Short mmCIF file of C-alpha atoms in Angstrom, two decimals:
data_model
loop_
_atom_site.label_atom_id
_atom_site.label_comp_id
_atom_site.label_asym_id
_atom_site.label_seq_id
_atom_site.Cartn_x
_atom_site.Cartn_y
_atom_site.Cartn_z
CA MET A 1 195.39 135.95 101.16
CA GLY A 2 193.75 133.94 98.36
CA ARG A 3 193.05 131.20 100.88
CA GLN A 4 191.20 133.68 103.06
CA GLU A 5 188.88 134.74 100.27
CA MET A 6 188.00 131.19 99.43
CA SER A 7 187.08 130.14 102.94
CA VAL A 8 183.41 129.62 103.70
CA LEU A 9 183.76 130.48 107.37
CA SER A 10 186.36 132.91 108.60
CA LEU A 11 186.84 133.89 112.22
CA SER A 12 189.34 136.65 112.86
CA GLY A 13 190.46 138.04 116.19
CA ILE A 14 187.46 136.59 118.02
CA GLY A 15 187.32 137.35 121.72
CA HIS A 16 184.48 136.88 124.19
CA ALA A 17 183.83 137.30 127.88
CA TYR A 18 181.00 136.40 130.21
CA PHE A 19 180.48 138.91 133.03
CA GLY A 20 183.98 140.28 132.60
CA ARG A 21 185.66 136.87 132.62
CA THR A 22 187.44 136.29 129.33
CA VAL A 23 186.61 132.87 127.90
CA LEU A 24 188.00 133.31 124.39
CA ASP A 25 190.70 135.53 122.99
CA ARG A 26 192.48 136.06 119.66
CA ILE A 27 190.83 133.18 117.81
CA ASP A 28 191.55 132.97 114.07
CA LEU A 29 190.10 130.10 112.11
CA ASP A 30 189.22 129.49 108.45
CA VAL A 31 187.17 126.67 107.02
CA GLN A 32 187.33 125.84 103.31
CA PRO A 33 184.31 124.78 101.25
CA GLY A 34 183.53 121.11 101.72
CA GLU A 35 185.99 120.80 104.58
CA MET A 36 185.07 119.13 107.88
CA VAL A 37 186.99 120.71 110.73
CA ALA A 38 186.92 119.10 114.16
CA LEU A 39 187.41 121.54 117.01
CA VAL A 40 188.75 119.82 120.11
CA GLY A 41 190.01 120.99 123.45
CA PRO A 42 189.76 120.15 127.14
CA SER A 43 186.39 120.68 128.77
CA GLY A 44 185.79 124.29 129.72
CA CYS A 45 188.17 125.73 127.12
CA GLY A 46 185.37 127.62 125.37
CA LYS A 47 184.80 125.45 122.31
CA SER A 48 181.06 125.51 122.80
CA THR A 49 181.12 129.30 123.15
CA LEU A 50 183.20 129.54 120.00
CA ILE A 51 180.73 127.56 117.90
CA HIS A 52 177.84 129.60 119.28
CA LEU A 53 179.68 132.75 118.23
CA ALA A 54 180.43 131.32 114.79
CA ALA A 55 176.81 130.26 114.29
CA GLY A 56 175.58 133.76 115.14
CA ILE A 57 173.70 132.74 118.29
CA VAL A 58 175.90 135.01 120.40
CA GLU A 59 177.50 138.24 119.25
CA PRO A 60 181.27 138.22 119.80
CA LEU A 61 182.70 140.94 121.98
CA ARG A 62 185.72 141.38 119.72
CA GLY A 63 186.61 140.28 116.22
CA THR A 64 184.52 139.36 113.20
CA VAL A 65 182.72 136.29 111.91
CA ALA A 66 182.53 136.18 108.11
CA MET A 67 180.39 133.53 106.45
CA ALA A 68 180.33 132.99 102.72
CA CYS A 69 177.74 130.24 102.61
CA ARG A 70 174.19 130.24 101.26
CA ARG A 71 172.59 128.56 104.23
CA HIS A 72 173.92 127.16 107.44
CA ALA A 73 172.37 124.80 109.95
CA MET A 74 173.23 123.49 113.38
CA VAL A 75 172.98 120.30 115.42
CA PHE A 76 173.17 120.70 119.18
CA GLN A 77 174.25 118.42 121.99
CA GLU A 78 170.67 118.06 123.18
CA SER A 79 168.34 117.49 120.28
CA ARG A 80 166.44 120.74 121.01
CA LEU A 81 163.23 119.62 119.35
CA LEU A 82 159.97 121.45 119.86
CA PRO A 83 158.15 119.19 122.34
CA TRP A 84 154.72 120.14 121.01
CA ALA A 85 155.48 119.34 117.37
CA THR A 86 155.65 115.95 115.66
CA ALA A 87 158.94 114.69 114.24
CA ARG A 88 157.75 115.79 110.80
CA ASP A 89 156.97 119.33 111.94
CA ASN A 90 160.25 119.50 113.83
CA ILE A 91 162.21 118.58 110.71
CA ALA A 92 160.22 121.14 108.73
CA TYR A 93 160.69 123.90 111.32
CA PRO A 94 163.53 125.75 109.50
CA LEU A 95 161.45 125.64 106.32
CA ARG A 96 158.57 127.20 108.21
CA LEU A 97 160.93 129.96 109.34
CA ALA A 98 161.91 130.44 105.70
CA GLY A 99 158.25 130.86 104.76
CA ILE A 100 157.92 127.78 102.57
CA ARG A 101 154.44 126.41 101.75
CA ALA A 102 153.08 123.55 103.87
CA GLY A 103 152.94 121.05 101.01
CA GLU A 104 156.55 121.53 100.01
CA ARG A 105 157.60 121.54 103.67
CA ARG A 106 156.04 118.13 104.11
CA ALA A 107 157.71 116.66 101.07
CA ARG A 108 161.12 118.05 101.95
CA ALA A 109 160.83 116.96 105.58
CA GLU A 110 160.05 113.41 104.45
CA ALA A 111 163.02 113.45 102.08
CA ALA A 112 165.31 114.66 104.88
CA ALA A 113 163.98 111.94 107.19
CA ARG A 114 164.85 109.33 104.54
CA ARG A 115 168.40 110.71 104.32
CA VAL A 116 168.98 110.05 108.02
CA ALA A 117 167.17 106.69 107.84
CA PHE A 118 164.38 107.90 110.09
CA ASP A 119 161.42 105.57 109.71
CA ALA A 120 158.44 107.24 108.00
CA VAL A 121 155.97 105.63 110.41
CA ASP A 122 157.56 107.56 113.28
CA LEU A 123 157.17 110.94 111.59
CA ASP A 124 153.85 111.60 113.31
CA LYS A 125 155.25 110.88 116.78
CA TYR A 126 156.13 113.57 119.28
CA PRO A 127 159.72 113.89 120.60
CA ALA A 128 158.63 112.46 123.97
CA GLU A 129 157.74 109.22 122.18
CA LEU A 130 161.15 108.89 120.52
CA SER A 131 164.39 107.44 121.87
CA GLY A 132 167.51 109.58 122.28
CA GLY A 133 169.05 108.29 119.06
CA MET A 134 165.87 108.88 117.08
CA ARG A 135 165.62 112.41 118.45
CA GLN A 136 169.16 113.13 117.34
CA ARG A 137 168.32 111.70 113.92
CA VAL A 138 165.42 114.16 113.75
CA ALA A 139 167.77 116.98 114.78
CA ILE A 140 170.20 116.04 111.98
CA ALA A 141 167.33 115.81 109.49
CA ARG A 142 166.16 119.24 110.63
CA ALA A 143 169.61 120.59 109.79
CA LEU A 144 169.82 118.77 106.44
CA VAL A 145 166.37 119.86 105.32
CA VAL A 146 167.52 123.40 104.52
CA ASP A 147 170.16 121.94 102.19
CA PRO A 148 173.00 123.75 103.98
CA ASP A 149 176.49 124.28 102.63
CA PHE A 150 177.77 124.81 106.14
CA MET A 151 176.95 122.85 109.27
CA PHE A 152 177.69 123.50 112.91
CA PHE A 153 177.86 120.49 115.22
CA ASP A 154 178.09 121.19 118.95
CA GLU A 155 179.06 117.85 120.56
CA PRO A 156 176.01 116.26 118.96
CA PHE A 157 176.62 112.65 119.98
CA THR A 158 178.00 113.00 123.50
CA ALA A 159 174.86 111.64 125.13
CA LEU A 160 174.61 108.56 122.90
CA ASP A 161 176.07 105.12 123.56
CA ALA A 162 179.12 103.93 121.63
CA ALA A 163 177.37 101.91 118.92
CA LEU A 164 174.77 104.57 118.24
CA LYS A 165 177.46 107.23 118.21
CA ARG A 166 179.33 105.36 115.47
CA ARG A 167 176.22 105.03 113.39
CA MET A 168 175.49 108.74 113.73
CA GLN A 169 179.07 109.63 112.79
CA ASP A 170 178.77 107.50 109.65
CA LEU A 171 175.53 109.29 108.88
CA VAL A 172 177.21 112.70 109.15
CA ILE A 173 180.20 111.56 107.06
CA GLU A 174 177.87 110.23 104.39
CA ALA A 175 175.68 113.34 104.41
CA ALA A 176 178.73 115.60 104.21
CA ARG A 177 180.06 113.63 101.25
CA SER A 178 176.83 113.58 99.29
CA ALA A 179 175.75 117.16 100.04
CA HIS A 180 179.31 118.44 100.07
CA PHE A 181 178.86 120.79 103.00
CA ALA A 182 181.66 122.23 105.08
CA ALA A 183 181.36 121.83 108.83
CA LEU A 184 182.72 122.84 112.18
CA PHE A 185 182.37 119.89 114.52
CA VAL A 186 182.98 120.51 118.21
CA THR A 187 183.82 117.40 120.19
CA HIS A 188 185.89 116.32 123.14
CA ASP A 189 186.19 112.81 121.75
CA LEU A 190 189.45 112.55 119.79
CA MET A 191 188.35 109.27 118.20
CA GLU A 192 185.27 110.97 116.84
CA ALA A 193 187.36 113.87 115.54
CA VAL A 194 189.78 111.55 113.74
CA ARG A 195 186.94 109.53 112.20
CA ILE A 196 184.93 112.36 110.72
CA ALA A 197 187.24 115.30 110.03
CA HIS A 198 189.70 116.44 107.39
CA ARG A 199 191.51 118.61 109.91
CA ILE A 200 191.68 118.78 113.69
CA VAL A 201 191.99 122.18 115.35
CA VAL A 202 192.99 122.23 119.02
CA LEU A 203 191.80 125.12 121.11
CA ASP A 204 194.11 126.45 123.80
CA SER A 205 193.12 125.10 127.21
CA ALA A 206 192.43 128.64 128.49
CA GLY A 207 190.76 129.79 125.28
CA LYS A 208 193.74 132.00 124.40
CA GLY A 209 193.86 131.38 120.69
CA ILE A 210 194.26 128.20 118.68
CA ALA A 211 196.93 125.92 120.13
CA GLY A 212 197.59 124.20 116.83
CA GLN A 213 196.14 121.99 114.13
CA ARG A 214 196.78 118.66 112.40
CA MET A 215 195.73 117.59 108.94
CA LEU A 216 194.41 114.04 108.80
CA PRO A 217 195.44 111.79 105.91
CA GLY A 218 192.76 110.36 103.64
CA GLU A 219 189.07 111.11 103.33
CA PRO A 220 186.63 110.70 106.24
CA GLY A 221 184.69 107.50 105.81
CA THR A 222 187.53 105.72 104.01
CA ARG A 223 189.77 105.35 107.03
CA GLU A 224 190.20 101.92 108.55
CA ASP A 225 189.32 101.54 112.24
CA SER A 226 192.85 100.39 113.00
CA ASP A 227 194.28 103.54 111.38
CA VAL A 228 191.88 105.74 113.33
CA PHE A 229 192.86 104.03 116.55
CA ALA A 230 196.57 104.28 115.76
CA ALA A 231 196.24 107.97 114.91
CA VAL A 232 194.47 108.70 118.20
CA GLN A 233 197.12 106.79 120.16
CA ALA A 234 199.90 108.62 118.33
CA PHE A 235 198.31 112.00 119.07
CA LEU A 236 197.82 111.22 122.75
CA LYS A 237 201.20 109.59 123.36
CA ARG A 238 203.61 111.54 121.20
CA ASP A 239 202.03 114.82 120.11
CA PRO A 240 202.52 117.64 122.67
CA LEU A 241 199.57 119.50 121.11
CA PHE A 242 197.15 116.98 122.64
CA ARG A 243 198.77 116.84 126.06
CA HIS A 244 195.99 118.73 127.85
CA ILE A 245 193.10 117.39 125.84
CA HIS A 246 191.69 115.28 128.66
CA ASP A 247 192.21 117.85 131.42
CA VAL A 248 188.97 118.50 133.22
CA ASP A 249 188.05 121.59 135.14
CA GLU A 250 184.50 121.12 136.34
CA ARG A 251 184.17 124.63 137.71
CA ARG A 252 184.49 126.10 134.25
CA VAL A 253 181.51 125.50 132.09
CA ALA A 254 181.48 127.26 128.78
CA MET B 1 143.47 113.55 105.59
CA PHE B 2 141.12 110.71 106.43
CA GLU B 3 143.42 109.58 109.21
CA ALA B 4 143.53 113.08 110.69
CA ALA B 5 139.72 113.25 110.68
CA LEU B 6 139.54 109.82 112.26
CA SER B 7 142.00 110.72 115.02
CA ARG B 8 140.04 113.92 115.68
CA LEU B 9 136.83 111.89 115.93
CA GLY B 10 138.60 109.50 118.29
CA ARG B 11 139.78 112.32 120.50
CA MET B 12 136.31 113.85 120.56
CA GLY B 13 134.89 110.46 121.50
CA SER B 14 137.32 110.03 124.37
CA PHE B 15 136.57 113.59 125.52
CA LEU B 16 132.84 112.85 125.60
CA TRP B 17 133.44 109.47 127.20
CA ALA B 18 135.40 111.22 129.97
CA GLY B 19 132.12 113.01 130.70
CA TRP B 20 130.89 109.85 132.46
CA SER B 21 133.47 110.17 135.22
CA GLY B 22 132.53 113.84 135.59
CA LEU B 23 128.91 112.81 135.86
CA ALA B 24 129.85 110.21 138.48
CA GLY B 25 131.52 112.94 140.54
CA LEU B 26 128.42 115.11 140.30
CA ALA B 27 126.24 112.14 141.29
CA LEU B 28 128.38 111.70 144.39
CA LEU B 29 127.81 115.35 145.29
CA ALA B 30 124.08 114.88 144.75
CA ALA B 31 124.11 111.87 147.08
CA LEU B 32 125.77 113.90 149.87
CA TRP B 33 123.29 116.69 149.21
CA GLN B 34 120.39 114.22 149.49
CA ALA B 35 121.79 112.94 152.79
CA GLY B 36 121.97 116.51 154.08
CA HIS B 37 118.39 117.08 152.95
CA GLU B 38 117.17 113.99 154.78
CA ALA B 39 119.01 115.03 157.95
CA TYR B 40 117.97 118.70 158.06
CA GLY B 41 114.68 118.86 156.25
CA ALA B 42 113.35 120.56 153.14
CA PHE B 43 113.38 124.09 154.50
CA ILE B 44 117.10 124.24 155.31
CA LEU B 45 118.25 122.11 152.37
CA PRO B 46 115.78 121.15 149.65
CA SER B 47 116.54 117.85 147.94
CA PRO B 48 118.46 117.82 144.65
CA LEU B 49 115.34 116.71 142.78
CA GLU B 50 113.31 119.57 144.26
CA THR B 51 116.06 121.96 143.28
CA LEU B 52 116.15 120.59 139.76
CA ALA B 53 112.38 120.92 139.58
CA ALA B 54 112.62 124.51 140.79
CA GLY B 55 115.35 125.13 138.24
CA ALA B 56 113.22 123.64 135.48
CA ALA B 57 110.30 125.81 136.59
CA ILE B 58 112.51 128.89 136.50
CA LEU B 59 113.89 128.03 133.08
CA SER B 60 110.48 127.24 131.61
CA ASP B 61 109.74 130.92 132.16
CA GLY B 62 111.24 132.87 129.25
CA ARG B 63 112.37 135.73 131.48
CA ALA B 64 114.80 133.50 133.36
CA TRP B 65 116.83 132.83 130.23
CA GLY B 66 117.30 136.55 129.84
CA VAL B 67 118.45 136.81 133.46
CA ALA B 68 120.94 133.97 133.06
CA MET B 69 122.15 135.39 129.75
CA LEU B 70 122.69 138.78 131.39
CA THR B 71 125.02 137.25 133.96
CA CYS B 72 126.76 135.14 131.33
CA ILE B 73 127.36 138.14 129.10
CA ARG B 74 128.76 140.17 131.99
CA ALA B 75 131.00 137.34 133.15
CA VAL B 76 132.24 136.56 129.64
CA GLU B 77 132.79 140.24 128.88
CA GLY B 78 134.87 140.66 132.02
CA PHE B 79 136.62 137.38 131.29
CA ALA B 80 137.51 138.45 127.75
CA VAL B 81 138.91 141.76 128.94
CA SER B 82 140.92 140.03 131.70
CA ALA B 83 142.21 137.40 129.30
CA LEU B 84 143.41 140.03 126.86
CA ALA B 85 144.83 142.45 129.43
CA GLY B 86 146.38 139.66 131.52
CA ALA B 87 147.93 137.94 128.51
CA VAL B 88 149.41 141.10 127.00
CA SER B 89 150.83 142.41 130.27
CA GLY B 90 151.99 138.91 131.22
CA LEU B 91 153.93 138.64 127.95
CA ALA B 92 155.50 142.05 128.54
CA ALA B 93 156.45 141.15 132.10
CA GLY B 94 157.86 137.76 131.11
CA TYR B 95 160.04 139.12 128.33
CA PHE B 96 161.21 142.22 130.21
CA PRO B 97 162.40 141.36 133.73
CA ALA B 98 162.28 145.02 134.83
CA THR B 99 158.53 145.08 134.10
CA MET B 100 158.18 141.88 136.11
CA ARG B 101 159.89 143.41 139.13
CA LEU B 102 157.47 146.33 138.98
CA ALA B 103 154.43 144.19 138.34
CA ARG B 104 154.94 141.51 140.99
CA PRO B 105 153.99 143.67 144.00
CA LEU B 106 151.06 145.12 142.07
CA VAL B 107 149.76 141.63 141.39
CA THR B 108 150.15 140.73 145.04
CA VAL B 109 148.12 143.80 145.98
CA LEU B 110 145.45 143.09 143.35
CA LEU B 111 145.12 139.46 144.45
CA GLY B 112 145.28 140.38 148.12
CA VAL B 113 142.38 142.85 148.12
CA PRO B 114 139.17 140.81 148.50
CA PRO B 115 136.74 141.08 145.54
CA ILE B 116 134.10 142.38 147.92
CA ALA B 117 136.18 145.53 148.46
CA TRP B 118 136.42 146.05 144.71
CA ILE B 119 132.67 145.71 144.41
CA VAL B 120 132.16 148.52 146.91
CA LEU B 121 134.63 150.74 145.06
CA ALA B 122 133.17 149.90 141.66
CA MET B 123 129.67 150.68 142.95
CA ILE B 124 130.85 154.10 144.03
CA TRP B 125 132.56 154.70 140.69
CA PHE B 126 130.06 153.19 138.27
CA GLY B 127 126.80 153.06 140.24
CA SER B 128 124.40 150.17 139.65
CA THR B 129 125.43 149.37 136.09
CA ASP B 130 127.04 146.61 134.04
CA GLY B 131 130.30 148.48 134.50
CA THR B 132 130.41 147.62 138.21
CA VAL B 133 130.14 143.91 137.51
CA VAL B 134 132.56 143.87 134.58
CA VAL B 135 135.19 145.94 136.39
CA THR B 136 135.02 143.73 139.46
CA VAL B 137 135.39 140.64 137.30
CA VAL B 138 138.38 142.13 135.49
CA VAL B 139 140.13 143.12 138.70
CA ALA B 140 139.61 139.66 140.14
CA ALA B 141 140.44 137.60 137.05
CA ALA B 142 143.12 139.52 135.14
CA PRO B 143 145.91 138.96 137.72
CA LEU B 144 145.35 135.20 137.47
CA VAL B 145 145.89 135.28 133.72
CA PHE B 146 148.81 137.65 134.11
CA VAL B 147 150.63 135.36 136.53
CA GLY B 148 150.01 132.29 134.35
CA VAL B 149 151.32 133.95 131.20
CA ALA B 150 154.33 135.58 132.89
CA GLU B 151 155.30 132.23 134.45
CA GLY B 152 154.93 130.66 131.03
CA VAL B 153 157.26 133.14 129.39
CA MET B 154 159.84 132.84 132.14
CA THR B 155 159.90 129.04 132.01
CA ARG B 156 160.46 128.95 128.26
CA ASP B 157 163.32 126.83 126.97
CA ARG B 158 166.09 129.22 125.97
CA GLY B 159 167.83 126.36 124.20
CA LEU B 160 165.01 126.36 121.66
CA ASP B 161 165.47 130.11 121.20
CA ASP B 162 169.15 129.52 120.44
CA MET B 163 168.25 126.74 118.05
CA ALA B 164 165.84 129.02 116.17
CA ARG B 165 168.48 131.73 116.05
CA ALA B 166 170.97 129.28 114.56
CA PHE B 167 168.42 128.66 111.80
CA GLY B 168 168.08 132.38 111.18
CA ALA B 169 164.86 133.20 113.04
CA GLY B 170 164.29 136.85 113.95
CA PRO B 171 162.80 137.96 117.27
CA VAL B 172 159.23 138.12 115.94
CA GLN B 173 159.47 134.64 114.42
CA ARG B 174 160.86 133.31 117.68
CA LEU B 175 158.00 134.90 119.61
CA ILE B 176 155.37 133.45 117.29
CA THR B 177 156.75 129.97 116.74
CA LEU B 178 158.28 129.33 120.18
CA GLY B 179 157.27 131.90 122.81
CA LEU B 180 153.52 132.02 122.23
CA ARG B 181 153.33 128.27 121.69
CA HIS B 182 155.01 127.61 125.01
CA VAL B 183 152.93 130.25 126.80
CA ALA B 184 149.72 128.66 125.50
CA ALA B 185 150.36 125.64 127.72
CA HIS B 186 150.36 127.92 130.78
CA LEU B 187 147.64 130.21 129.48
CA PHE B 188 144.84 127.65 129.27
CA PRO B 189 144.89 126.43 132.87
CA ALA B 190 145.02 130.08 133.95
CA LEU B 191 142.07 130.85 131.67
CA ALA B 192 140.04 128.01 133.15
CA VAL B 193 140.61 129.33 136.68
CA ALA B 194 139.92 132.91 135.56
CA LEU B 195 136.66 131.87 133.93
CA GLY B 196 135.43 130.22 137.12
CA MET B 197 136.43 133.31 139.03
CA ALA B 198 134.61 135.51 136.51
CA PHE B 199 131.29 133.72 137.04
CA LYS B 200 131.59 133.66 140.81
CA VAL B 201 132.53 137.30 141.07
CA ALA B 202 129.88 138.36 138.54
CA VAL B 203 127.13 136.72 140.59
CA MET B 204 128.46 138.23 143.79
CA ALA B 205 128.74 141.69 142.27
CA GLU B 206 125.22 141.46 140.90
CA LEU B 207 123.90 140.45 144.28
CA LEU B 208 125.56 143.33 146.08
CA ALA B 209 125.14 145.99 143.40
CA ASN B 210 121.52 145.03 142.82
CA VAL B 211 121.82 145.09 139.04
CA GLY B 212 119.70 142.05 138.16
CA GLY B 213 121.10 138.89 136.64
CA ILE B 214 121.49 135.66 138.57
CA GLY B 215 122.89 137.58 141.54
CA GLY B 216 119.79 139.78 141.59
CA GLU B 217 117.53 136.72 141.56
CA LEU B 218 119.56 135.21 144.40
CA ALA B 219 119.02 138.39 146.42
CA ARG B 220 115.29 138.10 145.81
CA SER B 221 115.20 134.42 146.78
CA ARG B 222 116.98 135.30 149.97
CA ALA B 223 114.44 138.04 150.71
CA ASN B 224 111.63 135.53 150.16
CA LEU B 225 113.46 132.81 152.15
CA ASP B 226 113.00 130.63 149.05
CA VAL B 227 115.91 128.21 149.52
CA ALA B 228 114.91 125.97 146.63
CA ALA B 229 114.91 128.89 144.21
CA ALA B 230 118.24 130.14 145.57
CA LEU B 231 119.80 126.72 145.09
CA ALA B 232 118.22 126.47 141.67
CA TRP B 233 119.84 129.74 140.64
CA VAL B 234 123.18 128.56 141.97
CA THR B 235 122.78 125.39 139.95
CA ILE B 236 121.98 127.43 136.85
CA ALA B 237 125.07 129.59 137.38
CA VAL B 238 127.25 126.50 137.80
CA ALA B 239 125.68 124.88 134.74
CA ALA B 240 126.45 127.98 132.67
CA LEU B 241 130.05 127.88 133.88
CA ILE B 242 130.40 124.18 133.09
CA LEU B 243 128.94 124.79 129.64
CA VAL B 244 131.46 127.50 128.81
CA GLU B 245 134.41 125.67 130.37
CA TYR B 246 133.83 122.26 128.82
CA GLY B 247 132.40 123.67 125.61
CA VAL B 248 135.18 126.14 124.86
CA VAL B 249 138.17 126.23 127.22
CA HIS B 250 138.84 122.50 127.51
CA PRO B 251 138.53 121.55 123.82
CA VAL B 252 140.88 124.38 122.85
CA ARG B 253 143.34 123.39 125.53
CA SER B 254 143.38 119.71 124.61
CA GLU B 255 144.10 120.75 121.03
CA PHE B 256 147.25 122.49 122.29
CA GLU B 257 148.19 119.69 124.68
CA ARG B 258 148.12 116.74 122.29
CA TRP B 259 151.84 116.20 122.65
CA ARG B 260 151.53 115.89 126.42
CA THR B 261 148.92 113.17 126.02
CA ALA B 262 151.23 111.43 123.57
CA ALA B 263 154.05 111.54 126.11
CA ARG B 264 152.05 109.61 128.69
CA PRO B 265 152.32 105.84 128.82
CA TRP B 266 149.37 104.24 127.04
CA GLY B 267 147.73 102.88 130.17
CA VAL B 268 146.85 106.23 131.71
CA ARG B 269 145.86 108.19 128.63
CA ARG B 270 142.25 108.66 129.58
#
């Protein structure tokens, strides 16, 4: 029970349905402070729905979401930037929602941009003028600017190419280490999960509860590439928990 | 700060510079007009220069300014009411689909009835007063704004709404920072069309309701078979419209559309 009280995010008995079709049922999940949890599962198992429920974008039909963090932030699969605002104003958008003065907004947005290595000369550009990677950098800066102690990542790097993806993962690992935020990171890429997380949680392929979880040895960011690769191979070849991870059902989009 | 002022100056310069191409288009129209004049004679179609001279003569008389102002005030009054009513009801319809289902057929009816029919009705209801003109303008222009705004609301990016919610934005904050901002992009083209409609309908209503203004002067020119004066009044009405549209509507719109300009490749920016 003590563990429960400590956790920064606690999902208990979560269930959800769209138009009568159950997509999630009996989900229990706890995330500890400073812990990076990767949520994996085959496509269409409801992981995206689950993170939307946890982030408070959608109200769950059953169960409760308890958050014990000061501020949370989210990075989406698409960058979801305001097309009419410059990169600077996009990064500052959550601060605007929080009612912070323009001068401070500017300074904090610039600081956040530096943390994600976003070039200051591009801060006055509009999203349409930025590349996909730069847009995602802006989206990460927008999340970091509120100084969150919990972050939601909803397959943030799926649309990026391999090299860029790696760089972004390193960025998240580094940001998580320096700001010490906990995170729920949804991904379908096991390699990504093993690189960035402390713990991997596998969602049942039909969304009926959590299928199981695996702790990962060592700290994210300190693992050698060969170890990461070996761990992924071991999971895929020998661990029954990951047997359905690459199943694809294109009719089910959640 | 200095850079912002400089970029504003630059944008103003390019806006004014774009006036040349507009002028070129008008010159083309004048050339066609001149050709028509030479083919059919001065009685049927006075030359552009004659018309301009007649216009100058009309405007040198102090009374004419009052007449033009009267029409402008009526058109702008009707336009303001339509903009407000159309925008508010458009927002309501966009955000509440049930309202939209009710409003759609009403809009079709409003847009389907010719303005001339509204003028007759308004004349019966309001007699020969400003009210007739303003009401006709509102009935003709408000549905245009309504449709523009409702379309704007319905085409909003729900992903952005979700994003704002994930950052803790309430419904009012989402409306102000996302909804209205997105709608603005649809509102300004609709406003430009509605403004043109307002001037046209105002002149027509004045002509038929016999309540003075540019329409009244047109009726008199027709009675006197004074084609040059009639054309001059038309020119004055168009000039007033151009003044309001390029003086107010377009600058405001381009302020809202800066990001679209930025998205275009550099070669076609102007």
